[in-house]
XYZ file of C-alpha atoms in Angstrom:
526
model
C 220.135 2.201 142.562
C 221.054 5.902 142.651
C 221.164 8.130 145.517
C 218.220 9.922 143.829
C 216.229 6.747 143.446
C 216.623 5.853 146.883
C 215.547 9.411 147.977
C 212.262 8.711 145.927
C 211.719 5.118 146.951
C 213.440 4.579 150.233
C 211.677 3.353 153.371
C 211.686 5.149 156.702
C 214.334 2.628 157.786
C 216.745 3.813 155.240
C 216.633 7.542 156.496
C 217.766 6.301 159.991
C 214.345 6.954 161.598
C 213.938 5.201 165.043
C 211.621 2.190 164.962
C 209.282 3.849 167.597
C 208.572 6.774 165.195
C 207.414 4.621 162.046
C 203.944 4.183 163.064
C 203.410 7.956 164.080
C 205.005 9.344 160.819
C 202.937 6.740 158.807
C 199.656 8.093 160.444
C 200.795 11.580 159.978
C 201.291 11.065 156.376
C 197.984 9.431 156.032
C 196.262 12.520 157.184
C 196.750 13.990 153.884
C 194.379 11.686 152.405
C 191.522 12.741 154.836
C 190.093 15.556 152.461
C 189.958 13.063 149.444
C 188.496 10.344 151.533
C 185.693 12.545 153.014
C 185.066 13.762 149.231
C 184.829 10.023 148.076
C 182.438 9.078 150.803
C 180.253 12.210 150.072
C 180.172 11.606 146.314
C 179.317 7.943 146.729
C 176.542 9.066 149.104
C 174.933 11.543 146.814
C 175.561 9.357 143.685
C 173.173 6.712 145.592
C 170.575 9.128 146.828
C 170.598 11.877 144.058
C 167.649 12.339 141.777
C 167.787 11.399 137.954
C 169.156 13.835 135.450
C 165.676 15.839 135.296
C 162.930 15.325 137.544
C 159.440 16.092 137.117
C 159.119 19.329 139.241
C 161.656 21.164 137.062
C 165.084 21.272 135.427
C 166.516 23.544 138.177
C 166.267 21.628 141.570
C 168.927 18.850 140.990
C 171.944 20.457 139.355
C 174.201 17.300 140.245
C 173.111 13.957 139.078
C 174.357 10.614 140.277
C 176.465 10.510 137.009
C 178.177 13.617 137.968
C 179.088 12.616 141.477
C 180.515 9.239 140.074
C 182.846 11.263 137.866
C 183.637 13.630 140.707
C 184.548 10.370 142.595
C 187.277 9.700 139.917
C 188.756 13.166 140.739
C 188.629 12.539 144.491
C 190.678 9.359 144.046
C 193.205 11.145 141.612
C 193.534 14.092 144.058
C 194.117 11.612 146.952
C 196.783 9.777 144.925
C 198.445 12.862 143.905
C 198.404 14.478 147.590
C 200.017 11.030 148.966
C 202.544 11.101 146.158
C 203.583 14.786 147.055
C 203.366 14.189 150.784
C 205.604 10.945 150.625
C 207.956 12.469 148.300
C 208.456 15.817 150.499
C 208.616 13.598 153.648
C 211.427 11.679 152.348
C 213.425 14.704 151.225
C 212.926 16.353 154.573
C 213.994 13.203 156.404
C 217.100 13.199 154.259
C 217.904 16.888 154.776
C 216.715 17.738 158.233
C 216.394 16.282 161.694
C 213.508 14.171 162.440
C 211.624 16.935 164.598
C 212.047 19.497 161.734
C 210.565 17.119 159.235
C 207.690 16.338 161.330
C 206.660 19.812 161.797
C 207.001 20.347 157.964
C 204.993 17.355 157.502
C 201.971 18.463 159.712
C 202.307 22.163 158.010
C 201.946 20.377 154.642
C 199.022 18.542 155.848
C 197.359 21.788 157.179
C 197.850 23.337 153.893
C 196.259 20.415 151.916
C 193.173 20.406 154.288
C 192.938 24.296 154.128
C 192.958 24.293 150.348
C 190.490 21.580 150.163
C 188.088 23.072 152.404
C 188.286 26.515 150.818
C 187.786 24.993 147.157
C 184.757 23.039 148.676
C 183.184 25.992 150.212
C 183.948 28.045 147.098
C 182.078 25.778 144.562
C 179.378 24.183 147.044
C 177.841 20.907 146.761
C 176.308 21.605 143.206
C 179.689 21.666 141.372
C 181.555 18.432 142.535
C 183.391 17.967 139.561
C 184.737 21.520 139.421
C 185.599 21.314 142.932
C 187.889 18.338 142.751
C 189.362 19.374 139.289
C 190.478 22.633 141.062
C 192.087 20.412 143.858
C 193.658 18.030 141.254
C 195.131 21.213 139.311
C 196.820 22.441 142.543
C 198.258 18.934 143.295
C 199.223 18.512 139.669
C 201.322 22.003 139.661
C 202.725 21.296 143.074
C 204.021 17.860 141.933
C 205.350 19.254 138.721
C 207.329 22.005 140.603
C 208.480 19.309 143.024
C 209.851 17.128 140.443
C 211.420 19.926 138.395
C 213.075 21.774 141.054
C 214.375 18.800 143.142
C 215.608 17.414 140.027
C 217.454 20.405 139.016
C 218.966 20.979 142.481
C 220.213 17.322 142.587
C 221.821 17.545 139.165
C 223.573 20.770 139.900
C 224.757 19.636 143.263
C 226.310 16.773 141.492
C 227.919 18.770 138.735
C 225.637 17.518 135.846
C 223.656 19.859 133.789
C 219.874 19.796 134.130
C 218.191 17.351 132.059
C 214.652 17.325 131.119
C 213.915 14.069 129.212
C 210.276 13.083 129.167
C 209.614 9.418 128.204
C 206.885 6.827 128.994
C 209.049 5.498 131.726
C 209.812 8.746 133.634
C 208.178 9.352 137.034
C 206.231 12.532 135.708
C 204.501 10.445 132.939
C 203.508 7.445 135.080
C 202.577 9.458 138.182
C 200.949 12.686 136.609
C 200.524 12.482 132.690
C 198.901 8.966 132.426
C 196.391 9.107 135.536
C 195.296 12.665 134.412
C 194.985 11.574 130.742
C 192.653 8.618 131.753
C 190.502 10.711 133.972
C 190.139 13.597 131.469
C 188.945 11.340 128.736
C 186.391 9.490 131.166
C 185.130 12.987 132.344
C 184.725 13.946 128.658
C 182.969 10.948 127.589
C 180.854 10.920 130.665
C 180.017 14.741 129.998
C 178.896 14.151 126.538
C 176.686 11.098 127.738
C 175.095 13.355 130.278
C 174.413 16.120 127.688
C 172.701 13.315 125.676
C 170.543 12.181 128.435
C 169.439 15.594 129.479
C 168.357 16.377 125.978
C 166.503 13.059 125.552
C 164.670 13.624 128.919
C 164.040 17.385 128.356
C 162.296 16.451 124.965
C 160.281 13.825 126.732
C 159.251 16.486 129.412
C 158.232 19.100 126.829
C 156.127 16.542 125.190
C 154.312 15.599 128.498
C 151.281 17.537 129.388
C 151.437 19.990 132.398
C 149.384 18.855 135.408
C 147.930 22.128 136.702
C 146.575 22.539 140.201
C 142.726 23.125 140.848
C 141.606 26.608 140.437
C 138.285 28.325 141.589
C 135.427 28.758 139.025
C 134.446 32.467 138.275
C 130.891 32.817 138.641
C 130.335 34.855 135.378
C 132.395 32.362 133.317
C 129.725 29.537 132.750
C 130.846 26.012 131.960
C 131.641 25.246 128.185
C 133.812 23.027 125.854
C 136.231 26.189 125.744
C 136.254 28.921 128.469
C 137.957 32.128 127.675
C 139.287 34.769 129.900
C 139.725 38.325 128.334
C 141.705 41.101 129.822
C 141.408 44.458 127.789
C 144.108 47.003 128.981
C 142.722 50.502 129.486
C 143.789 53.409 131.509
C 142.759 56.484 133.881
C 142.272 58.853 131.051
C 139.246 60.454 129.483
C 140.342 59.113 125.851
C 140.386 55.619 127.507
C 136.912 56.155 129.148
C 135.603 56.898 125.628
C 137.661 54.000 123.947
C 135.972 51.446 126.476
C 132.729 53.123 125.596
C 133.580 52.488 121.706
C 134.860 49.079 122.453
C 131.792 47.919 124.297
C 129.469 49.197 121.347
C 131.646 47.833 118.412
C 134.173 44.843 118.649
C 132.358 43.205 121.850
C 129.056 43.105 119.669
C 131.125 40.341 117.689
C 131.654 38.456 120.871
C 129.245 35.339 120.690
C 126.845 34.775 123.634
C 127.859 32.183 126.024
C 126.851 28.627 125.047
C 127.763 24.982 125.393
C 130.709 25.399 122.927
C 132.477 28.563 124.182
C 132.039 30.965 127.017
C 133.746 34.445 127.662
C 134.416 36.659 130.582
C 136.026 40.031 130.168
C 137.310 42.863 132.068
C 138.864 46.238 131.468
C 142.074 46.584 133.442
C 143.147 49.676 135.171
C 145.864 50.489 137.707
C 145.723 52.808 140.558
C 145.173 56.517 139.510
C 148.499 58.240 138.763
C 147.666 61.189 141.092
C 145.140 62.859 143.255
C 144.164 65.398 140.383
C 143.327 62.276 137.932
C 141.624 60.628 140.728
C 139.557 63.571 141.674
C 138.632 64.172 137.865
C 138.221 60.723 136.435
C 137.224 58.753 139.587
C 133.631 59.747 139.734
C 133.287 58.888 135.985
C 134.914 55.497 136.424
C 132.791 54.752 139.386
C 129.587 55.552 137.352
C 130.964 53.391 134.393
C 131.652 50.432 137.072
C 128.040 50.872 138.199
C 126.622 50.768 134.841
C 128.631 47.944 133.135
C 130.465 46.327 135.972
C 133.373 45.392 133.682
C 136.206 47.680 134.973
C 138.690 45.703 137.285
C 141.050 47.974 139.374
C 144.366 46.494 140.211
C 147.059 47.390 143.120
C 149.526 48.599 140.517
C 150.655 51.612 138.744
C 148.725 52.834 135.872
C 151.492 54.938 134.255
C 153.013 53.940 130.855
C 156.391 53.247 131.934
C 154.968 50.597 134.542
C 152.908 48.742 131.621
C 154.730 45.560 132.319
C 153.849 45.356 135.793
C 150.393 46.242 135.140
C 149.875 43.498 132.640
C 151.586 40.906 135.054
C 149.123 41.930 137.945
C 146.296 41.339 135.508
C 147.673 37.831 134.636
C 148.439 37.172 138.362
C 144.562 38.172 138.948
C 143.460 35.590 136.188
C 145.805 32.959 137.572
C 143.219 32.254 140.313
C 140.281 31.064 138.081
C 139.642 28.080 136.015
C 139.644 28.817 132.364
C 140.892 27.345 129.156
C 142.289 30.317 127.105
C 143.603 33.861 128.286
C 143.216 36.749 125.590
C 144.942 39.998 126.128
C 144.196 43.057 124.033
C 143.834 46.744 124.379
C 140.922 49.021 124.263
C 141.847 50.547 120.866
C 141.941 47.174 118.915
C 138.978 45.788 116.920
C 139.124 42.008 117.623
C 137.242 39.582 115.159
C 135.849 37.685 118.194
C 133.568 35.836 115.753
C 136.553 34.358 114.075
C 138.483 34.012 117.094
C 135.777 31.925 118.781
C 135.435 29.561 115.809
C 139.256 29.101 115.966
C 139.393 28.277 119.490
C 136.372 25.965 119.394
C 138.182 23.940 116.663
C 141.571 24.027 118.623
C 139.752 22.830 121.944
C 141.663 22.720 125.157
C 145.533 22.502 124.521
C 148.559 23.517 126.183
C 151.822 25.282 125.573
C 149.636 27.477 123.201
C 150.833 31.151 122.680
C 149.614 32.814 119.586
C 150.169 36.346 118.475
C 152.031 38.698 115.825
C 155.424 37.293 116.547
C 158.776 39.022 116.690
C 162.190 37.531 116.878
C 166.061 38.557 117.202
C 164.966 42.089 117.933
C 167.300 44.222 119.857
C 166.388 46.708 122.679
C 166.073 50.477 121.802
C 169.025 52.187 123.955
C 167.806 55.454 124.004
C 166.179 57.697 126.572
C 164.491 59.775 124.035
C 162.290 57.018 122.714
C 159.299 56.254 124.809
C 160.194 52.551 124.019
C 163.791 52.944 125.097
C 164.974 49.958 127.174
C 167.983 50.620 129.610
C 167.030 47.722 132.215
C 167.091 44.687 130.077
C 170.903 43.836 129.926
C 171.122 41.528 127.004
C 171.675 42.555 123.329
C 168.604 40.535 121.877
C 165.183 40.014 123.427
C 163.641 36.509 123.385
C 160.921 35.810 120.823
C 157.699 37.797 122.040
C 154.345 38.729 120.467
C 152.775 42.203 119.989
C 150.660 43.348 122.921
C 147.961 44.289 120.731
C 146.466 40.915 120.838
C 147.752 37.476 122.174
C 146.134 34.308 123.156
C 147.702 31.862 125.790
C 146.577 28.562 127.025
C 145.683 28.014 130.715
C 149.091 26.188 131.468
C 151.186 29.189 129.975
C 149.320 31.659 132.306
C 150.296 29.348 135.168
C 153.767 29.396 133.920
C 154.059 33.220 133.999
C 151.978 33.748 137.537
C 152.243 30.573 139.016
C 155.905 30.217 139.423
C 157.124 32.018 142.434
C 160.156 34.091 142.617
C 161.589 37.390 141.324
C 160.434 38.988 138.012
C 162.184 41.251 135.478
C 160.236 44.138 134.433
C 161.107 46.067 131.173
C 159.231 48.769 129.880
C 157.370 47.026 127.084
C 154.841 44.428 127.968
C 155.204 42.685 124.610
C 159.052 42.008 125.159
C 158.421 41.128 129.008
C 156.099 38.407 127.959
C 158.717 36.701 125.878
C 161.205 37.249 128.736
C 158.805 35.576 131.331
C 158.099 32.499 128.806
C 161.683 32.040 127.444
C 162.936 29.802 130.466
C 159.964 27.425 129.497
C 161.034 26.980 125.878
C 157.705 28.076 124.432
C 157.775 29.487 120.922
C 154.903 31.782 119.930
C 152.719 30.734 116.829
C 152.944 33.736 114.479
C 149.871 35.168 113.232
C 150.057 37.987 110.804
C 146.186 38.683 111.183
C 147.130 40.894 114.179
C 148.553 44.296 113.337
C 149.804 47.040 115.542
C 150.373 49.547 112.864
C 147.223 51.157 111.211
C 146.695 48.969 108.366
C 143.579 47.073 107.023
C 143.635 43.533 105.563
C 140.409 41.668 105.040
C 141.387 38.629 107.131
C 142.670 40.336 110.194
C 141.393 39.499 113.423
C 143.101 42.496 115.336
C 142.861 45.900 113.905
C 144.368 48.884 115.612
C 142.642 52.137 115.855
C 145.046 54.767 116.765
C 144.617 58.227 118.133
C 144.387 60.743 115.146
C 143.463 64.229 114.730
C 141.333 63.654 111.860
C 138.466 61.163 112.357
C 138.821 59.620 109.003
C 142.474 59.473 108.964
C 142.411 55.605 108.292
C 139.144 55.968 106.515
C 136.673 55.046 109.368
C 136.059 53.988 112.844
C 135.109 51.023 114.843
C 131.664 51.653 114.270
C 132.190 51.882 110.540
C 134.029 48.519 110.752
C 131.069 46.813 112.631
C 128.699 48.268 110.202
C 130.530 46.673 107.294
C 130.413 43.176 108.598
C 126.762 43.514 109.879
C 125.747 44.647 106.380
C 127.671 41.954 104.552
C 130.448 44.291 103.208
C 134.007 43.537 103.381
C 135.722 44.447 106.720
C 137.827 46.986 105.170
C 135.371 48.772 102.820
C 135.829 52.453 103.046
C 139.132 52.100 105.144
C 142.603 53.069 103.624
C 144.242 50.042 102.413
C 147.177 51.370 100.746
C 149.736 50.757 103.377
C 150.992 47.289 103.552
C 150.498 45.404 106.703
C 153.466 43.580 108.347
C 154.331 40.200 106.709
C 151.447 40.572 104.094
C 152.118 40.775 100.251
C 152.547 44.248 99.174
C 151.762 44.080 95.495
C 149.868 47.244 94.383
C 150.586 49.026 97.950
C 152.162 52.279 98.443
C 154.892 50.910 100.476
C 156.653 47.690 101.690
C 157.518 46.798 105.235
C 161.132 45.925 104.052
C 161.512 49.797 103.631
C 161.287 50.215 107.270
C 164.017 47.522 107.798
C 161.734 44.701 108.680
C 161.745 41.165 107.280
C 159.394 38.628 107.820
C 159.430 34.630 108.357
C 156.257 32.887 107.807
C 156.993 30.720 110.859
C 159.052 32.655 113.412
C 157.529 36.183 112.509
C 158.975 39.675 112.442
C 162.613 40.603 112.412
C 164.971 43.204 111.294
C 166.491 43.251 107.842
C 169.698 44.710 109.298
C 170.515 44.637 112.913
C 172.103 47.814 114.465
C 175.124 47.741 116.780
C 174.234 45.450 119.727
C 174.710 46.629 123.063
C 174.944 44.921 126.703
C 173.788 46.928 129.656
C 176.137 46.335 132.865
């Protein structure tokens, strides 16, 4: 056996250590295993007490599963093994080179360093990342052992007049102590991770297929019991135009809403925020109070009524509706002609359901990064919005409303309520059902259920008013009779039309909805 081998494998007696110091030195050497031992005990304990991969309360409460802690246990064992190898090897070298007292001081210092590094990494990664924590510890021990082996080998060979040799074979200490154990643990971790991902996907699919159990909500006294109960929120504002729009809405499209019966019942409210300023409050306040006394269908919410705060206004409306029991939630605007007759038949046919979100769907749409555009978005940081539906008209089942307003926590509010709805629902993996019969632009197609009436200087700019459309339906004419139909509606066939929506850089998928033909340069907000 060479001097180098004796240095690597020699016992304490071979270094002329007195017998009475053997036990204290051995105990000091064992102290290097304490971090790995505590980690192993902790991972075994958590592996026995942790919840399954995904629990029924959500995907985010239990980040570390029993399987994760078992894999972390392997890295704990490996870190303990490498810390023992490092400590033992360094101790033998110190005993060979220094006096006993100096060697013991160095041993204690190394042990303190091992403890400190392990404690720092444990606090840095926390309890929910056990694998990363012990992988980091192992990485440090791996580098330390490599440096120790390389540097000590070079020093020994140079001291004996030999050129440094770096031969790597399956019998070398480097391979047996470092490479082989690392390879085994890495492969086990890789296959365990693949298994874990497969299990999470499988259980997530099961969860998505399950029915959501909703809490008990109070019944609204003005929403009678029926097979399908519909809560309607009509967005309006503190302006003279909106006051007139509410009047038109009541006298036209609301006439198509069926009277409450055993099949379907409705409850609606016009949603307003707080007056923008004292001047508006003084001028419009008395008119709105009179309107409320007459119709009783205006709801004032404790939020801003300004256009930039539209998303917060919609959220407050959904939050208000969250306290009541119903089956469907319909959101629309006061300038939308809604075919309540058609919508009622479809909701009756659908019955009570879950994970239902219908509207004019948009997907793969980037934010407009411009302060000059009223829809410019400088808050949302990502380059693409999640799928969303046009704010003109959308329908949500009761459980979807609960996902938005029932889940506590912070909310992101962007300028447009359309995109905000998609942001709120994106974590729940709900995809909107695309319905092209809802249009935001001023077009007219015979089967539409949501027709927008914009503000125009000329009353006949689109060929008629909501009154004309109601008159068409009541007298048996086609809904769009007399209206301008030369403009092609989004996602409709454009044969014989004056334009095509592709001319506006739009494309349409029958299932996913509206997107852009060519995307602009995508940007990320920091």
